[in-house]
Coordinates of C-alpha atoms and ligand atoms in Angstrom, one line a residue:
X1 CA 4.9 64.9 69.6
X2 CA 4.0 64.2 73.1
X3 CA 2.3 67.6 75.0
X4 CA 4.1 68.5 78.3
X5 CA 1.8 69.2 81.1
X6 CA 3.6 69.8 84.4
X7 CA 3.3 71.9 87.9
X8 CA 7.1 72.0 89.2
X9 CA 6.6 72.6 92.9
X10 CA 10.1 73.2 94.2
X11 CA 10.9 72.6 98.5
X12 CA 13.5 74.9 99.1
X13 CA 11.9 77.6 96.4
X14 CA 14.2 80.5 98.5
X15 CA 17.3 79.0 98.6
X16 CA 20.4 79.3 97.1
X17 CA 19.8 76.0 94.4
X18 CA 16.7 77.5 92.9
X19 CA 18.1 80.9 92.4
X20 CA 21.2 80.2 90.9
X21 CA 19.7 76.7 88.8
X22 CA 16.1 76.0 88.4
X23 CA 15.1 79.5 87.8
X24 CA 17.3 80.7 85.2
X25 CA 16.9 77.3 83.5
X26 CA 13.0 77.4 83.4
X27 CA 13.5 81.0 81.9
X28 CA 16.3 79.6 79.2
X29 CA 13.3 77.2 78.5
X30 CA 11.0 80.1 77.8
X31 CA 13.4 82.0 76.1
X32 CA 14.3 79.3 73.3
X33 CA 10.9 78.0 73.0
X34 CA 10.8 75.0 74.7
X35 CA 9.4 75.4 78.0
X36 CA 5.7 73.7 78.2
X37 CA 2.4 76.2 77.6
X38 CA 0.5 73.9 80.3
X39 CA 3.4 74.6 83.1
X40 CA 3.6 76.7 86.5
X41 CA 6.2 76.2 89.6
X42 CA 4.9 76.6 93.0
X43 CA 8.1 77.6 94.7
X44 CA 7.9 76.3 98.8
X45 CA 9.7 78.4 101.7
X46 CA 9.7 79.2 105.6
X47 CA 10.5 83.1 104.9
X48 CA 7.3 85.4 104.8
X49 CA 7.0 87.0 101.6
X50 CA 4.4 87.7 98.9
X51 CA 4.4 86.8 95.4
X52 CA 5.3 89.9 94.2
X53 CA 8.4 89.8 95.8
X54 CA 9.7 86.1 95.7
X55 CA 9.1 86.8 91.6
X56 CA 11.1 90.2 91.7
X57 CA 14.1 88.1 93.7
X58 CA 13.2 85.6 91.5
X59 CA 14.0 87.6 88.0
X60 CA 17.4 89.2 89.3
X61 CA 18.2 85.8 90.1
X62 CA 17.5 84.8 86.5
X63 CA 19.4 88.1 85.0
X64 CA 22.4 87.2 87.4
X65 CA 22.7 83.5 86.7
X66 CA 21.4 82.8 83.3
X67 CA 23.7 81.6 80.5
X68 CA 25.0 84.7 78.5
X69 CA 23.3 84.4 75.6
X70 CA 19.8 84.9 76.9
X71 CA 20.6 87.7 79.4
X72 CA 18.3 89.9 77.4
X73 CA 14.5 90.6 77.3
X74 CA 12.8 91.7 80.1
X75 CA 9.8 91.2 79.0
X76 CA 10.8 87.2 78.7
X77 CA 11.8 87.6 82.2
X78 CA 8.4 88.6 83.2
X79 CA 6.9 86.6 81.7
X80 CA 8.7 83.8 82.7
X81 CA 8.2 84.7 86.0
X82 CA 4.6 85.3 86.1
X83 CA 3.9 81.5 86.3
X84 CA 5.9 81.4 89.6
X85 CA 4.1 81.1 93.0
X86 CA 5.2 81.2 96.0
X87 CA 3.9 79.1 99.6
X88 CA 5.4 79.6 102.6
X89 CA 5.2 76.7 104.7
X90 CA 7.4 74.5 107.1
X91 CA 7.7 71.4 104.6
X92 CA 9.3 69.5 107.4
X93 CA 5.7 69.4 109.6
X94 CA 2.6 67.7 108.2
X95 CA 0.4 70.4 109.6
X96 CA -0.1 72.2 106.6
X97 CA 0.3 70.4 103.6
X98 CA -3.1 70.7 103.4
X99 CA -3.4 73.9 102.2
X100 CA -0.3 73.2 99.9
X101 CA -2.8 70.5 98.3
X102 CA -5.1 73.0 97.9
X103 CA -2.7 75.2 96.4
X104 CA -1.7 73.0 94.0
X105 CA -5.1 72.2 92.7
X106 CA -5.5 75.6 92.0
X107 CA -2.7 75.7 89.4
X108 CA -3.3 72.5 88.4
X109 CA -7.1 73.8 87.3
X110 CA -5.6 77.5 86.0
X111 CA -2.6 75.9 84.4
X112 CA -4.6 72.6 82.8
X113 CA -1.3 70.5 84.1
X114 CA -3.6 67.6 84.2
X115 CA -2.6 66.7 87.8
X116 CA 1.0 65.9 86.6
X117 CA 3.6 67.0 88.8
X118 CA 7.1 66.8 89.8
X119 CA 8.3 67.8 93.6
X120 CA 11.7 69.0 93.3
X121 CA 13.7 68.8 96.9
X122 CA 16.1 71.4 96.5
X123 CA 16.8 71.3 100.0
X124 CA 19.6 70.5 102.9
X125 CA 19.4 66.5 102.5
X126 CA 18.4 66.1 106.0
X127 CA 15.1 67.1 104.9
X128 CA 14.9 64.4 101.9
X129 CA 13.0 62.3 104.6
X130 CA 10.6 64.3 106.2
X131 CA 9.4 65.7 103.0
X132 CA 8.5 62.2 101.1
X133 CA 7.1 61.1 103.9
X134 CA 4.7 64.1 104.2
X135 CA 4.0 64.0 100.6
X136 CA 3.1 60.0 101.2
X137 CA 0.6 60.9 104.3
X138 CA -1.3 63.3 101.9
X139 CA -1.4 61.2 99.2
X140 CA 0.2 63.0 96.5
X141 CA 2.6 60.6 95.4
X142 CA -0.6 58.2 94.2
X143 CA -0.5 59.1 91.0
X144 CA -4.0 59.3 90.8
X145 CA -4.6 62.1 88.1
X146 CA -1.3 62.5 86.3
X147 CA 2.0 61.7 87.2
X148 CA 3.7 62.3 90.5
X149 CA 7.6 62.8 90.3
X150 CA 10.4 64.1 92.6
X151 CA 13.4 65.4 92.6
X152 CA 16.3 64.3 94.3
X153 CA 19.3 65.8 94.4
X154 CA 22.8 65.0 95.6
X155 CA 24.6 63.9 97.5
X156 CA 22.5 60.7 98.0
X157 CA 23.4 59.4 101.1
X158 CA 26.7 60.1 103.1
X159 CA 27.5 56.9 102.9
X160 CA 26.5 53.4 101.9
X161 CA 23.9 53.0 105.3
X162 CA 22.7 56.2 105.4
X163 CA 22.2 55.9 101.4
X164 CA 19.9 52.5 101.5
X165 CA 18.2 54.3 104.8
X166 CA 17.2 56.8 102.5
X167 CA 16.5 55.3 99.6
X168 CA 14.2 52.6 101.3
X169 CA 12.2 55.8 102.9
X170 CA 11.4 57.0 99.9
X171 CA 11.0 53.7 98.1
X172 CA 7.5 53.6 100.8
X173 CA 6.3 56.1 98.8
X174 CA 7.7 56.6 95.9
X175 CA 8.2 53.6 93.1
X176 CA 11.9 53.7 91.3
X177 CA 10.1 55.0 88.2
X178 CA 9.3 57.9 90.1
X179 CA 12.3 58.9 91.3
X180 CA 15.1 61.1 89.6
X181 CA 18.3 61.5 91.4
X182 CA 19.8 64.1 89.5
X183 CA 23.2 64.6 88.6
X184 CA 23.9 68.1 86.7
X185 CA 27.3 66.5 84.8
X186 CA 24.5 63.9 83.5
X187 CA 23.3 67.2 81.2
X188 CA 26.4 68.7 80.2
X189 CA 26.1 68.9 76.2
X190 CA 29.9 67.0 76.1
X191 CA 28.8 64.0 78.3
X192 CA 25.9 63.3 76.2
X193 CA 28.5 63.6 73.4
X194 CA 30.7 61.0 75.2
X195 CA 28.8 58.1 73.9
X196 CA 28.3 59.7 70.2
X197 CA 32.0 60.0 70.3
X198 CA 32.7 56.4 70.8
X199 CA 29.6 54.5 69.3
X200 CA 28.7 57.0 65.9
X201 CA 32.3 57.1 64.8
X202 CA 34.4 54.2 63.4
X203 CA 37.8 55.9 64.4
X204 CA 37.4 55.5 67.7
X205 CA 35.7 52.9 69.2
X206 CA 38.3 50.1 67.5
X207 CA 41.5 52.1 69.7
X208 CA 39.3 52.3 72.7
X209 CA 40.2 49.4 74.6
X210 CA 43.6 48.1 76.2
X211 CA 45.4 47.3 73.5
X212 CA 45.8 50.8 72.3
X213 CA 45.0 52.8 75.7
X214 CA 47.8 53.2 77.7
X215 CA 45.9 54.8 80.5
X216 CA 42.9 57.7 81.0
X217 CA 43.1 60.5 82.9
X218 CA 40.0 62.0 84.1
X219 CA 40.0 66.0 85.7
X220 CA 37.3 68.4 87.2
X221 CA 39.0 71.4 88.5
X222 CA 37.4 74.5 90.0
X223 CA 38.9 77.7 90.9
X224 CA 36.5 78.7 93.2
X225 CA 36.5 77.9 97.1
X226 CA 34.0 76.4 98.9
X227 CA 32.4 80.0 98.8
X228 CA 29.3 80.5 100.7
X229 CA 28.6 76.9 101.3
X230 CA 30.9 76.0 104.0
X231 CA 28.2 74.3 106.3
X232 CA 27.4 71.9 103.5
X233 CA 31.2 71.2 102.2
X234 CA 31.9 70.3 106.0
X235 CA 29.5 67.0 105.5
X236 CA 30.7 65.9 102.2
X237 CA 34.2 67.5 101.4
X238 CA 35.4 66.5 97.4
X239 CA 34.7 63.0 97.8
X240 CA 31.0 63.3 98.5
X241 CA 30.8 66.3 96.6
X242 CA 32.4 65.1 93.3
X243 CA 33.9 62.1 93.2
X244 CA 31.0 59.5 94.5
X245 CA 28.7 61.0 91.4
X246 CA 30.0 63.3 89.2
X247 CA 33.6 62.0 88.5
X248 CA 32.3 58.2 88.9
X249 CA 29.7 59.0 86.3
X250 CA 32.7 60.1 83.7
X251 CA 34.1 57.0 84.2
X252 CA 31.0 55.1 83.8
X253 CA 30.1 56.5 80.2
X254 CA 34.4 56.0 79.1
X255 CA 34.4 52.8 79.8
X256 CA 30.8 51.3 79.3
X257 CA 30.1 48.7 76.3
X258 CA 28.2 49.6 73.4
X259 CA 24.3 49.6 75.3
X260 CA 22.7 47.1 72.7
X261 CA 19.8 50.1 72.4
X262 CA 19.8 53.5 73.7
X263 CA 16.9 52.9 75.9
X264 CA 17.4 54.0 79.1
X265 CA 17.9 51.2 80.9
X266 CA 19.9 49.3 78.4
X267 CA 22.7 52.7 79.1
X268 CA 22.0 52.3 82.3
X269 CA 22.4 48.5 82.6
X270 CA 26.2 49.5 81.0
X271 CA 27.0 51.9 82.9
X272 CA 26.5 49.8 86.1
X273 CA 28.5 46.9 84.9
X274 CA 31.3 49.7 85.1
X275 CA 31.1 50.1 88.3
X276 CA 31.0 46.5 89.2
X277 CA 34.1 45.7 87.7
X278 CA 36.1 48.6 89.3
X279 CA 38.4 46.9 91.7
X280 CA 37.7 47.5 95.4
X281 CA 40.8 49.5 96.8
X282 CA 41.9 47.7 99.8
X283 CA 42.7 49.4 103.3
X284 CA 46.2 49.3 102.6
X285 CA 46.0 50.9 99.2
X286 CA 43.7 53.5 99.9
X287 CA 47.3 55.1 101.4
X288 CA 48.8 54.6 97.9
X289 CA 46.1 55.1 95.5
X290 CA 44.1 57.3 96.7
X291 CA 45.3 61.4 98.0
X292 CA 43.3 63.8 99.8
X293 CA 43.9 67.2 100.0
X294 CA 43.3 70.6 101.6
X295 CA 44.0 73.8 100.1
X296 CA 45.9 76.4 102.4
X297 CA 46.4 80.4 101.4
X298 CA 48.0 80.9 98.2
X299 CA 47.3 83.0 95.2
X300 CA 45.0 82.7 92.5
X301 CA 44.9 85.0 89.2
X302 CA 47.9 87.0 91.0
X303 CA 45.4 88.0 93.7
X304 CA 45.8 86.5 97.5
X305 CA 42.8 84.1 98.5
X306 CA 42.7 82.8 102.1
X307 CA 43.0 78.7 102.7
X308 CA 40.1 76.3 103.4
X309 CA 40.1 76.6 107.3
X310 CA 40.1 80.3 107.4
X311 CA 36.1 80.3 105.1
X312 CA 33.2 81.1 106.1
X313 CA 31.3 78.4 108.4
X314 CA 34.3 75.7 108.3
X315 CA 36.2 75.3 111.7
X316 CA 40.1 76.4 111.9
X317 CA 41.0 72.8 112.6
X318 CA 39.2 71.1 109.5
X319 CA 40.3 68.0 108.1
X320 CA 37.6 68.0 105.4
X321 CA 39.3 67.0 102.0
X322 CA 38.6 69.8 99.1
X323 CA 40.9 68.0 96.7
X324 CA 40.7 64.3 95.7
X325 CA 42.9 62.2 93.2
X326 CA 42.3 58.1 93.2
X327 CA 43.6 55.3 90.8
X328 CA 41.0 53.0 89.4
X329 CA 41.1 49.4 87.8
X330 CA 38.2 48.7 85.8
X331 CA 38.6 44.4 85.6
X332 CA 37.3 43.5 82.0
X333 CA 38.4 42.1 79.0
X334 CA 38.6 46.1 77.6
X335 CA 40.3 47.8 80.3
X336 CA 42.2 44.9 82.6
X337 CA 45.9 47.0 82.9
X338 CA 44.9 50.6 81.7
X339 CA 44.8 52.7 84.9
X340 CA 41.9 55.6 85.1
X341 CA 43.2 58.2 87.0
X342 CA 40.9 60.5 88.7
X343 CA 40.8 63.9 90.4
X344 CA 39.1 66.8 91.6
X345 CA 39.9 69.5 93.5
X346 CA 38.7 73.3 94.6
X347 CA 40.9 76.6 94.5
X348 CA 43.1 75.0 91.7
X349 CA 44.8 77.2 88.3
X350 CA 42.1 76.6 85.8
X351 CA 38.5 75.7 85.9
X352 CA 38.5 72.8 83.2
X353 CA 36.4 69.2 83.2
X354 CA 38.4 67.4 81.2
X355 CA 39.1 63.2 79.7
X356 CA 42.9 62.6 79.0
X357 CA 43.2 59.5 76.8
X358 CA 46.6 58.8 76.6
X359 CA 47.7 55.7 73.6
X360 CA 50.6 53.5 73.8
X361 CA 53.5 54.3 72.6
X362 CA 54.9 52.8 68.8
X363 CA 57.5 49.7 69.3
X364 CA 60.7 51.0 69.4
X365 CA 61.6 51.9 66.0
X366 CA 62.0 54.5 63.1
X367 CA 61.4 58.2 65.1
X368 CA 60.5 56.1 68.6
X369 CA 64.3 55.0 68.2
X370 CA 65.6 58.1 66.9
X371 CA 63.9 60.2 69.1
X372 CA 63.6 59.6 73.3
X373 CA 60.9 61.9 74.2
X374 CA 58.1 62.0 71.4
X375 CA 54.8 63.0 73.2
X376 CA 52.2 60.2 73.4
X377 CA 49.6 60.5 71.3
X378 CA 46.4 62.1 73.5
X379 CA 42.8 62.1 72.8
X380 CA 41.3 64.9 75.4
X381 CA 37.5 65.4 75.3
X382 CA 36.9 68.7 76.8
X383 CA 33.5 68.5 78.9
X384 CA 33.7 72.2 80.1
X385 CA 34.3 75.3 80.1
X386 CA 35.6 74.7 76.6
X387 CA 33.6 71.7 74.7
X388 CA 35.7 69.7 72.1
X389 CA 37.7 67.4 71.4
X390 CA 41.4 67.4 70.4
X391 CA 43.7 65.3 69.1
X392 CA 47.4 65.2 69.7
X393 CA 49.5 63.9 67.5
X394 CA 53.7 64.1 66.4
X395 CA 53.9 65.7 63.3
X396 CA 57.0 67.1 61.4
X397 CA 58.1 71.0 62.4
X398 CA 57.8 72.6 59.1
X399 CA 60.7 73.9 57.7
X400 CA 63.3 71.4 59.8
X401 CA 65.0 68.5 58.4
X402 CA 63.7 65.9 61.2
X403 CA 62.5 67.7 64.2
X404 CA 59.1 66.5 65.5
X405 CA 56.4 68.8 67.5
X406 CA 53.0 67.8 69.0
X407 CA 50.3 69.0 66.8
X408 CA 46.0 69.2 67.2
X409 CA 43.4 68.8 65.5
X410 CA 41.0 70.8 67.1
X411 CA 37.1 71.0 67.2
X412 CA 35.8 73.5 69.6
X413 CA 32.0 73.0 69.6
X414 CA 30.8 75.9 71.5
X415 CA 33.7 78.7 70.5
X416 CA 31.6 80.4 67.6
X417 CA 30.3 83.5 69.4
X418 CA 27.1 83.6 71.0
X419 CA 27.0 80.1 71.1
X420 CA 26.6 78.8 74.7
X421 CA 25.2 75.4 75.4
X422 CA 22.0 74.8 77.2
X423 CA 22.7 74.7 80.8
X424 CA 22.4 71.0 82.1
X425 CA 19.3 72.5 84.2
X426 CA 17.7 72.6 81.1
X427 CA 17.9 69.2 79.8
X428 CA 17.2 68.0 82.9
X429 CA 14.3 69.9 84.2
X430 CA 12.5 69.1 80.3
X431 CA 13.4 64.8 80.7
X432 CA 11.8 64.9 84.2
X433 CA 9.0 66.5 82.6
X434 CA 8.9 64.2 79.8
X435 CA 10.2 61.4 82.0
X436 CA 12.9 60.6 80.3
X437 CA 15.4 59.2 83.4
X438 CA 18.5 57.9 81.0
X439 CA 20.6 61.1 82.5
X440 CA 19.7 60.7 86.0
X441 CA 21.0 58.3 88.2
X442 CA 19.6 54.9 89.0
X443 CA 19.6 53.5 92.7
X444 CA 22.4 50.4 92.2
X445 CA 24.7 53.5 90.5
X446 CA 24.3 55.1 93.7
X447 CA 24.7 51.7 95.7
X448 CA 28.1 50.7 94.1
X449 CA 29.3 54.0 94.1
X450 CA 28.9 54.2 97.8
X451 CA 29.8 50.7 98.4
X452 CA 33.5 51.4 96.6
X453 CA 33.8 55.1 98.5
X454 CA 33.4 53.5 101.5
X455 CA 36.6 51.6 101.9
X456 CA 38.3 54.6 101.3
X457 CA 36.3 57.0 104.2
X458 CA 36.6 53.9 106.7
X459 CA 40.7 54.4 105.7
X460 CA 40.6 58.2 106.1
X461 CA 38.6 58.2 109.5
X462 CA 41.3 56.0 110.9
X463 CA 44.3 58.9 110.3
X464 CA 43.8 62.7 110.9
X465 CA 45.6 64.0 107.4
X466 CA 47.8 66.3 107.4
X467 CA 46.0 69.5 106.2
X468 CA 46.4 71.9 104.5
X469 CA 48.8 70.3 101.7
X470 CA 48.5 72.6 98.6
X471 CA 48.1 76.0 98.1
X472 CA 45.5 77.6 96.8
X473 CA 45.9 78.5 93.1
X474 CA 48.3 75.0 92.9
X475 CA 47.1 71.8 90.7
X476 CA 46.8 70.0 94.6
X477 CA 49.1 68.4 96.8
X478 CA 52.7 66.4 95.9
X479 CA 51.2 63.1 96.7
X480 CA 48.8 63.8 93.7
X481 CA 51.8 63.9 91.6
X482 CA 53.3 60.9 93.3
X483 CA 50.1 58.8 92.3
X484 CA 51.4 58.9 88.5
X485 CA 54.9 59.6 89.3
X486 CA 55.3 56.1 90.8
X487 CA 53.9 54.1 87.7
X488 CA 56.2 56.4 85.3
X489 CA 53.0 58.7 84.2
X490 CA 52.6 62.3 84.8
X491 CA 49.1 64.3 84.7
X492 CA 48.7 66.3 81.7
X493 CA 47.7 69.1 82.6
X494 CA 45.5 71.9 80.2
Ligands
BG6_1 C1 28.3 70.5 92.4 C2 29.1 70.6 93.7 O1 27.6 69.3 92.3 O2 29.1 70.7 91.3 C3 29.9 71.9 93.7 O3 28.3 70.5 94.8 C4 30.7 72.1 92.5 O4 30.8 71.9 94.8 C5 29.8 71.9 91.2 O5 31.2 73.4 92.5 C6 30.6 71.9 90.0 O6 29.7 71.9 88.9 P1 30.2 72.5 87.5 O7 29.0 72.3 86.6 O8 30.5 74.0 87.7 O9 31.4 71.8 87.1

């Protein structure tokens, strides 16, 4: 069993990332046994405070935001939090990092981390830059002792420019071995499951290809609004928010081939030939496969909520899209004619991630003649809040001659009470540690993501939409409905 030895210094230690993520999960690790002996976090800030304090804001923090089932002991709380530190500093100017060194020796001794450490930038991604390059200057990215690892998390880049800017900055100090750009949905229990699903059961994987697929539907709704992070949304709106990683990264792990081993870059080296056979949308089609959205005012749980322009920190005039919806073409031998049809959106009825697999229908005979409207058979794997997977089938209405319902089988895999999966923080925090990078994203992902989200942005900047064009508490705008409408599908919607 390999022994973990890490310091976790973490840029951005007070913000809104760390409290609500990284904090709870490094208690969750405590709590369930698994978080290293040889470990401390040195938490990095501009606001004045003492120890004391940033580890009291730390523990509500944790009580507030950890997963249900560990809400409990204080006493792990404290504990947990007495390996936190806390050193204020501007991270953006040089001047000073010498003391952080000197800082982090200190743990490094007290802790016996063995000079192995990972820089997590939980920060506004203007300051990626400026960071690495500090932590270049001083030489703490060497490697010298132990390992030196960072962070990185999204988005990755605004674009495809701005993305290869970055990554060559940090590529001077840095080596791609070192770098984790993180991608939460990569930890979700049900995505990891995604490839068990297909590649551990003999059921499945024979249907899964375009013989038998008819087309997939993939969903990530959210009820929420953009909430207190209006400044950010403005920059990336839904397509830089969710569909350039997390909804491309469903797609990847559908549709990838069997990995010849589940080394990580065998998955990864699958998952990439995804994205390079997804068809560029053209100018012209971004206008008819792709929709944008905005929410206005509308209702949600019976309750009013206001529209997109009137939140905090986002301008009355607005055009930034909180609702996305596109239609992909994966071009291989698998998936050449089975549409995957993606969308995300904020301030929608349900908050569900969800994988819609919908079969072919029967030729046209016994109950497909007799009967016009027999559901499709559906394969949904829920990824959250709900994890399972159902199956949807026709079956006979018991106690009727003939008639035929839709039936599932259904396997609910965190429903048992007190069962809540690990937070994806969890996972994720533990591989870095361990560097294990399979779940985190590899720079050409990020490359041909950008490279087939850019097309569609160059599209968008040339019209102004016309916003808002759902109402809040509404699953998005008509268009969205249009998309499938016009190729005879519908979404299914759970
Ligand atoms: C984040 C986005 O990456 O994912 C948020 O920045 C979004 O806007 C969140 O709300 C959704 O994550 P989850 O795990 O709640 O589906």
């Amino acid at each position: 069993m390999i022994v973990i030895r890490s310091l976790l210094i973490v840029f951005g230690g007070t913000g809104d990332l760390a409290h609500r993520k990284i904090y709870p999960a490094i208690y969750n690790l405590y709590a369930s046994g698994h978080l290293p002996e040889h470990f401390a976090l040195l938490a990095i800030g501009r606001k004045d405070k003492s120890e004391e304090a940033f580890r009291s804001e730390a523990a509500t923090a944790i009580k507030k935001f950890s997963r249900e089932n560990r809400s409990g002991s204080q006493d792990d709380i404290n504990h947990t939090v007495s390996r936190f530190y806390y050193h204020r500093a501007d991270f953006t100017v040089y001047d000073g990092y010498d003391e952080l060194k000197e800082r982090m020796k200190d743990l490094e001794e007290r802790y016996g981390t063995q000079g192995n450490r990972v820089y997590y930038l939980a920060v506004a991604p203007e300051h990626f830059g400026p960071i690495v390059e500090n932590i270049g200057e001083m030489g703490l990215s060497n490697q010298n002792e132990g390992y030196d690892r960072v962070v990185i998390e999204k988005p990755f880049g605004k674009d495809l420019k701005s993305a290869v800017q970055l990554n060559n900055l940090i590529a001077l100090v840095f080596s791609e071995e070192q770098i984790y750009r993180i991608d939460h949905y990569l930890g979700k229990e049900m995505l990891q499951n995604i490839s068990v699903i297909r590649f551990a059961n003999a059921f499945f994987e024979p249907l899964w290809n375009n013989k038998y697929i008819d087309h997939i539907q993939i969903t990530s709704s959210e009820t929420v609004g953009v909430e207190n992070r209006g400044g950010y949304y403005e920059s990336a709106g839904a397509m830089r928010d969710m569909m350039q990683n997390h909804m491309l990264q469903l797609l990847m792990l559908t549709a990838m081939e069997p990995p010849i081993s589940l080394k990580t870059h065998d998955i990864r080296d699958e998952k990439i030939k995804i994205l390079k056979s997804i068809v560029p949308i053209s100018s012209q089609q971004v206008d008819t496969h792709v929709v944008r959205g905005q929410y206005g005012e509308g209702k949600l749980y019976g309750s009013p909520v206001p529209g997109y322009r009137s939140e905090d920190r986002v301008p009355p005039n607005s055009d930034t899209e909180t609702y996305m919806a596109m239609k992909v073409e994966v071009e291989n031998t698998r998936w050449v004619g089975v549409p995957f049809y993606l969308r995300t959106g904020k301030r929608m009825p349900v908050k569900t991630t969800n994988i819609v697999i919908e079969f072919r229908s029967l030729p046209k005979i016994l109950y497909f003649k007799e009967f016009n409207n027999l559901e499709p058979n559906r394969l949904i794997i829920e990824i959250q809040p709900r994890e399972g997977i159902i199956m949807r089938f026709n079956g006979k209405k018991p106690g009727t001659k003939n008639e035929i319902i839709p039936v599932e089988l259904d396997f609910c895999q965190n429903c048992a009470i007190g069962e809540v999966s690990p937070d994806s923080y969890e996972k994720l925090l533990l591989d870095v540690m361990a560097g294990d990078s399979t779940l985190f994203t590899r720079w050409d992902e990020v490359e041909y993501a950008w490279k087939f989200m850019d097309n569609i942005s160059l599209r968008w900047n040339e019209q102004a939409p016309d916003f808002p064009n759902y109402e809040a508490g509404t699953w998005g705008p008509p268009d969205a409905e249009r998309l499938l409408r016009s190729d005879g599908r519908s979404w299914f919607n759970r």
